[in-house]
Short mmCIF file of C-alpha atoms and ligand atoms in Angstrom, two decimals:
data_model
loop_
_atom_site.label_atom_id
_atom_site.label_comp_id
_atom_site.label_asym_id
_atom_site.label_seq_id
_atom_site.Cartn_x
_atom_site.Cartn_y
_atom_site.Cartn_z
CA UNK A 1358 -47.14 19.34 -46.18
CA UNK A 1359 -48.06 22.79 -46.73
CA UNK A 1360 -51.78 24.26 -46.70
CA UNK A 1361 -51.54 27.72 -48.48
CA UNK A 1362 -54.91 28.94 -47.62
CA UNK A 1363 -56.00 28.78 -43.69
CA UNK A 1364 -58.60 31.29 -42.68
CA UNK A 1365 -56.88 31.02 -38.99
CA UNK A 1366 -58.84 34.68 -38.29
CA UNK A 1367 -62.01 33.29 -38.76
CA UNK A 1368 -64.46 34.11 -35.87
CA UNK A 1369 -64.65 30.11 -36.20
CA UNK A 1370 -61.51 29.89 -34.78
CA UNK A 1371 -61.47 32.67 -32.35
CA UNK A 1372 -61.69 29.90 -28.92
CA UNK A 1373 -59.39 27.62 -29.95
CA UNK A 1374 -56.87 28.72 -32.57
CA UNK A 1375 -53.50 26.73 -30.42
CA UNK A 1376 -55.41 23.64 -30.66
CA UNK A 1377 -55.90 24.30 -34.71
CA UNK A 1378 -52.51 24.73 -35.24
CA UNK A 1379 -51.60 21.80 -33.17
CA UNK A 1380 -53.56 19.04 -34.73
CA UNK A 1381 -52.51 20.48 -38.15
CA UNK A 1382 -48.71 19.64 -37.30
CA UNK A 1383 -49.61 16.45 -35.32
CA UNK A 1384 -51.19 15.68 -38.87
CA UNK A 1385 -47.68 16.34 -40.68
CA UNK A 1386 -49.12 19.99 -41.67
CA UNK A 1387 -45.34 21.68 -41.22
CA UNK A 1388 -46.16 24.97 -42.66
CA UNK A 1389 -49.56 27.13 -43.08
CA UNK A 1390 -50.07 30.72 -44.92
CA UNK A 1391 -52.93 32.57 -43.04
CA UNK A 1392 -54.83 34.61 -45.29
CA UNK A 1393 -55.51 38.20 -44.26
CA UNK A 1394 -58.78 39.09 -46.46
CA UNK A 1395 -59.03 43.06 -45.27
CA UNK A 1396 -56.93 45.39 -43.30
CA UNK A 1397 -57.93 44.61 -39.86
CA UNK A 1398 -57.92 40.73 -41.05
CA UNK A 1399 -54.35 41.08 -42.23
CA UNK A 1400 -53.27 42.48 -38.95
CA UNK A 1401 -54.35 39.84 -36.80
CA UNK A 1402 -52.94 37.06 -39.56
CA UNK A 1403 -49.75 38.64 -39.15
CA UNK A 1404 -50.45 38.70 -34.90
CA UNK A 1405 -50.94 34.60 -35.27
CA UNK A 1406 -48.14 33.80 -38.04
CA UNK A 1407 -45.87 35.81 -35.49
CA UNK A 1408 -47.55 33.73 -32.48
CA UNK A 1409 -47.11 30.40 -34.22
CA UNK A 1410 -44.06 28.48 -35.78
CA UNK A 1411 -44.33 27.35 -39.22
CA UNK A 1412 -47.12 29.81 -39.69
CA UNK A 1413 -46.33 33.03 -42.57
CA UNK A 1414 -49.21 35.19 -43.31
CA UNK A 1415 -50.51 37.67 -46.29
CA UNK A 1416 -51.50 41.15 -46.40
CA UNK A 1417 -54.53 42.34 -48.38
CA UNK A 1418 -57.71 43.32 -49.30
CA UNK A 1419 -60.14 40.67 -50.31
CA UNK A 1420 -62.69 41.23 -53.83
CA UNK A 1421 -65.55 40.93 -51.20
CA UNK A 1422 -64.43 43.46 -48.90
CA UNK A 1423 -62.53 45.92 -52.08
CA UNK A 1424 -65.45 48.47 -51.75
CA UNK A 1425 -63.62 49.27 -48.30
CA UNK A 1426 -60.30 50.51 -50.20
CA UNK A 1427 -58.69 54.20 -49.93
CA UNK A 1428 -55.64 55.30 -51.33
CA UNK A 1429 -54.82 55.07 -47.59
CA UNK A 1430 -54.79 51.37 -47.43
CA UNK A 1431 -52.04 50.82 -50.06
CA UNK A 1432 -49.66 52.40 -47.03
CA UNK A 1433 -51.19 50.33 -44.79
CA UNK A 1434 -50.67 47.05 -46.40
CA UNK A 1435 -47.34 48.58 -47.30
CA UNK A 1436 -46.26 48.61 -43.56
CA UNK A 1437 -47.53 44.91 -42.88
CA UNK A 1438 -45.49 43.89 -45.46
CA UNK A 1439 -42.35 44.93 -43.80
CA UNK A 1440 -42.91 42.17 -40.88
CA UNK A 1441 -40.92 39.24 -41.99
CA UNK A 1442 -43.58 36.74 -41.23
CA UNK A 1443 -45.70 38.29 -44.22
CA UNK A 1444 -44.92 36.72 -47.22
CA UNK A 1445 -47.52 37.51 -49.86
CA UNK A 1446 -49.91 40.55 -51.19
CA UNK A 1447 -53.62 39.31 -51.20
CA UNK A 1448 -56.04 37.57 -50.61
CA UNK A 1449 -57.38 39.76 -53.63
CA UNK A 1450 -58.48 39.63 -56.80
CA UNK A 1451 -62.39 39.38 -58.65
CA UNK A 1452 -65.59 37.66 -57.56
CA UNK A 1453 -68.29 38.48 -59.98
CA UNK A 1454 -70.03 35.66 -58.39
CA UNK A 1455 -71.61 37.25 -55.34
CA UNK A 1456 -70.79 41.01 -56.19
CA UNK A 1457 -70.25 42.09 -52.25
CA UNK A 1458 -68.25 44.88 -53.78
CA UNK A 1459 -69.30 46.13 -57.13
CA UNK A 1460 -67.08 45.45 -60.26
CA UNK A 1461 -65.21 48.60 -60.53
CA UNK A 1462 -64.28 48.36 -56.89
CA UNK A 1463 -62.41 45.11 -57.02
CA UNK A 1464 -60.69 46.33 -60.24
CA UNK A 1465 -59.48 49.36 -58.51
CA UNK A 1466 -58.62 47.40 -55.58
CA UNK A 1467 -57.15 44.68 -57.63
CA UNK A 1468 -54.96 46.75 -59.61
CA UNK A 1469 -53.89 48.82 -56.85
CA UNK A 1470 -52.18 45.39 -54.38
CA UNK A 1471 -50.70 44.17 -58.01
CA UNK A 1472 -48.90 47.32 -57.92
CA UNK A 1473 -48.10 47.47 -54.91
CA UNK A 1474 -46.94 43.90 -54.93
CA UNK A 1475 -44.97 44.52 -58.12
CA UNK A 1476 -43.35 47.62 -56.33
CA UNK A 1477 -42.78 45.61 -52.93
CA UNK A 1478 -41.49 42.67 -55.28
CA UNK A 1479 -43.59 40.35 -53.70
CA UNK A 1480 -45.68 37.40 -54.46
CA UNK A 1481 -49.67 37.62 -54.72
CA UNK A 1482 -51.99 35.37 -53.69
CA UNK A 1483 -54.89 35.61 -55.71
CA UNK A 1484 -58.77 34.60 -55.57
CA UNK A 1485 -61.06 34.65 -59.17
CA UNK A 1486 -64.25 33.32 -59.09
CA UNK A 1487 -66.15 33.63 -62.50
CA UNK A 1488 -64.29 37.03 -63.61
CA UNK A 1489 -61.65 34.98 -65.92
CA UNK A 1490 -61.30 37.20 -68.77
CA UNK A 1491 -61.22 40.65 -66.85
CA UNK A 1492 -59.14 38.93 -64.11
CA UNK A 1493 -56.56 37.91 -67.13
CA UNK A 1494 -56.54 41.43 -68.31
CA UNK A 1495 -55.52 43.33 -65.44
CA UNK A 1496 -53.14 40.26 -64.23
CA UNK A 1497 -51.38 40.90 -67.71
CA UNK A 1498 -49.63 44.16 -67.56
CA UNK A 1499 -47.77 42.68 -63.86
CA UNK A 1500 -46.94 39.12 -64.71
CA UNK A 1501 -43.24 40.20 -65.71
CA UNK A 1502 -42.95 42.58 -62.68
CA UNK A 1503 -43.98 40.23 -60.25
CA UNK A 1504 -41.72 37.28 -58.94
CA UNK A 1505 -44.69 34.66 -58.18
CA UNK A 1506 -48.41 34.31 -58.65
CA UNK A 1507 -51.04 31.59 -56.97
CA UNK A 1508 -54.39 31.38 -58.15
CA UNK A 1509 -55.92 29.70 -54.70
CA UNK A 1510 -58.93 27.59 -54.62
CA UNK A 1511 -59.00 27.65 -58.47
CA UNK A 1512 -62.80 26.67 -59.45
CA UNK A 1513 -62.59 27.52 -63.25
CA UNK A 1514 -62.22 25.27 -66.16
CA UNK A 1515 -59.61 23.43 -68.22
CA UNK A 1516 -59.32 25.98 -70.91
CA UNK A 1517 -59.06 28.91 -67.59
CA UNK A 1518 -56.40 26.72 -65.98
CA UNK A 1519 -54.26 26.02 -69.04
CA UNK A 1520 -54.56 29.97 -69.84
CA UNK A 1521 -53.35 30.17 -65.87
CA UNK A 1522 -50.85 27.37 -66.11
CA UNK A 1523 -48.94 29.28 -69.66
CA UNK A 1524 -48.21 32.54 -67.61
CA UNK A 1525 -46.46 30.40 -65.24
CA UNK A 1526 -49.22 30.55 -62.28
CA UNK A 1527 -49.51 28.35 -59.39
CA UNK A 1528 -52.92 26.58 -59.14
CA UNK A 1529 -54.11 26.20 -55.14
CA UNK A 1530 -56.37 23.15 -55.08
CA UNK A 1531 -58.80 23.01 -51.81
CA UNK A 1532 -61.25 20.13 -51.05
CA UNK A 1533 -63.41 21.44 -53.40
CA UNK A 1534 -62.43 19.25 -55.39
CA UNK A 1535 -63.62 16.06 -52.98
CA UNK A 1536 -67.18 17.35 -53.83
CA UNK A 1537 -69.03 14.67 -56.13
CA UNK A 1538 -70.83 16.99 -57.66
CA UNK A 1539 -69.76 20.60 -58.38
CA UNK A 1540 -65.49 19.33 -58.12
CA UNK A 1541 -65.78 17.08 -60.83
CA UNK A 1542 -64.70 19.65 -63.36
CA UNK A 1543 -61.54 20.37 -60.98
CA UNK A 1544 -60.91 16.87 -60.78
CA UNK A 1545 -60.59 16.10 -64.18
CA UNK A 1546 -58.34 18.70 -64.77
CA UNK A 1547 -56.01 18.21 -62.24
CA UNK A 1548 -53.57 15.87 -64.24
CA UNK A 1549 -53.33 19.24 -67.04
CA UNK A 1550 -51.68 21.29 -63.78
CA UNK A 1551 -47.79 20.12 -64.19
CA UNK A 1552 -46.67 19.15 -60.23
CA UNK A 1553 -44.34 22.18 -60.55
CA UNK A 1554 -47.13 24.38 -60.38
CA UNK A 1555 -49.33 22.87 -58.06
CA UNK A 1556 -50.49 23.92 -54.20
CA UNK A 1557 -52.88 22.26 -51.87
CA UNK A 1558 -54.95 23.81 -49.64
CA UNK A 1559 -57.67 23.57 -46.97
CA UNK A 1560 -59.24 27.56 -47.31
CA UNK A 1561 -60.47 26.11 -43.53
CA UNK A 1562 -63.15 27.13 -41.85
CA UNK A 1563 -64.53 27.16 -45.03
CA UNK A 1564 -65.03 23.91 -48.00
CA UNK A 1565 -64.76 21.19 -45.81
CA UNK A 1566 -64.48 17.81 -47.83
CA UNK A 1567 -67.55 16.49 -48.52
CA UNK A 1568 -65.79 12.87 -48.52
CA UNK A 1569 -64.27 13.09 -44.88
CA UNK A 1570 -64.75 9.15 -43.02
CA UNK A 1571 -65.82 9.38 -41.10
CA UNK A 1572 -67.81 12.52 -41.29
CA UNK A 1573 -66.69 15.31 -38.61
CA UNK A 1574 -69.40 16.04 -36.51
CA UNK A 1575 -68.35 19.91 -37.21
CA UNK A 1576 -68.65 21.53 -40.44
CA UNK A 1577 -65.64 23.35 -39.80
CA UNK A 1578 -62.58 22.79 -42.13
CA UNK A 1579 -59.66 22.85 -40.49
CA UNK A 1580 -55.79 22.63 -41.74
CA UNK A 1581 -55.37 19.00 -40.00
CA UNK A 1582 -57.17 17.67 -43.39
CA UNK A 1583 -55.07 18.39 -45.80
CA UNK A 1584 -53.39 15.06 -45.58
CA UNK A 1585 -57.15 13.23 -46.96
CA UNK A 1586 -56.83 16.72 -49.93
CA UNK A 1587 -53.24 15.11 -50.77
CA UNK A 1588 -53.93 11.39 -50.41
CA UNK A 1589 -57.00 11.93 -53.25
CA UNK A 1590 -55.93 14.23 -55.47
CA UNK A 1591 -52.51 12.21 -55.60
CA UNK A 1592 -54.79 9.29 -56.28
CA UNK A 1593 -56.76 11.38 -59.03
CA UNK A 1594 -53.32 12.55 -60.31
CA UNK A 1595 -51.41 8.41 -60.35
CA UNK A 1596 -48.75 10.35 -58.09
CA UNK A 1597 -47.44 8.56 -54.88
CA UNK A 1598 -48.77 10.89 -52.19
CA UNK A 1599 -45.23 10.98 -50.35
CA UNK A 1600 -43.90 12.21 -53.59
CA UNK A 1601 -46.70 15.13 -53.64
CA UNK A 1602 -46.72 16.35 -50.44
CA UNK A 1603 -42.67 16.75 -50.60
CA UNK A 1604 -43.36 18.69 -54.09
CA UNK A 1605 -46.14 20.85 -53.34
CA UNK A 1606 -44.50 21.76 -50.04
CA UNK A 1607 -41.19 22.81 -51.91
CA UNK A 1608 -43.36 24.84 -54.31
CA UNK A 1609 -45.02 26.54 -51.61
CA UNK A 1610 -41.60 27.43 -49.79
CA UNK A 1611 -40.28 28.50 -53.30
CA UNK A 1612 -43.13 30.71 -54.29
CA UNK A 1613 -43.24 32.63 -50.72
CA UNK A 1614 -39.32 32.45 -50.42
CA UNK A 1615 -39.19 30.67 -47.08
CA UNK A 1616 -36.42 29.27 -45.25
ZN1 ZN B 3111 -60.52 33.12 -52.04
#
């Protein structure tokens, strides 16, 4: 199994990071992409993915944090993305949902890691969260310059993953969509997303599934439940979960080019 989206930098994981990994691979978790959400984030992804085997990290600048980007930090990410162990530009993309950075910021931003990604001739790893239609538009122009695209955590709707799904993304499915109430859009979808183009993820610390049993007495995600992720949206799917996990692992080492 493969969890594309572990937040291993999280302050949340700052005392105990070995043990994370551990119970992840103990848990048949054989490969993890850390997510580097800013500069200084990226740099200690790539620190862990180089401290950890089976661990590959990305280099970017996260919507929430885009108000922080120069012209400076193309370079920057540009250098990270020499180290073998990173294997994707992002986390970026647009969040008009909370607005930490204003609209024209992210674009910028945005626009700036899809060309550098384009001119690196590297995968993105992308976040949208209610921004479809200007997200669309500035993914566009890069799609055939690119040589693989994941939408993580994707939260939209059927008509915004099928519109995803026809430009030949890759939809990253967290436990999200194990909440009874707001995943229930996600999980009705999920059959539409062909297994070809399908990742699982945790996004740990962060969206821990509501339907754990029983319950963790943490909040805490962590990358050592993406087996229960698997087992239910194979169930939601009719799909033997041995089947899935062997799939969305091989599309995960396919997208990110990985040994
Ligand atoms: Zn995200």
């Amino acid at each position: 199994m493969f969890d594309i989206g572990v937040n291993l930098t999280s302050s949340q994981f700052a005392k105990d990071h070995a043990d994370v990994v551990t119970r992840a691979q103990l848990a048949g978790v054989s490969g993890m992409l850390l997510t580097g959400t800013n500069l200084h984030e990226s740099q200690q992804a790539l620190l862990l993915a180089q401290q950890y085997q089976g661990c590959w990290s990305t280099a970017g600048v996260h919507p929430h944090d885009a108000s922080q980007w120069q012209d400076e930090t193309a370079q920057a990410i540009r250098e990270l993305a020499g180290a073998s162990e990173v294997v994707a530009i992002g986390e970026c993309g647009l969040d008009f949902n909370r607005n930490f950075s204003t609209p024209a910021e992210q674009e910028r931003a945005f626009t700036a890691q899809l060309a550098l990604a384009a001119d690196l001739m590297m995968p993105v790893f992308l976040h949208c969260r209610e921004a479809h239609e200007r997200f669309i538009a500035l993914l566009d122009p890069w799609l055939d310059k690119l040589p693989g695209v994941v939408l993580h955590c994707f939260t939209g709707t059927e008509d915004e993953a099928r519109e995803c799904l026809a430009r030949g993304l890759f939809i990253g499915v967290t436990g999200w969509v194990c909440d009874e109430r707001r995943g229930l859009e996600l999980r009705e979808l999920l059959p539409v997303i062909p297994a070809h183009q399908l990742l699982l993820e945790t996004d740990a610390p962060y969206l821990l599934p509501r339907d754990l049993k029983p319950k963790p007495a943490s909040r805490r995600n962590e990358p050592c439940y993406l087996p229960h992720i698997l087992n239910k949206v194979a169930e939601w799917r009719g799909e033997d979960p041995a089947w899935l996990a062997q799939v969305t692992d091989d599309n995960a080492r396919r997208l990110f080019r990985l040994a």
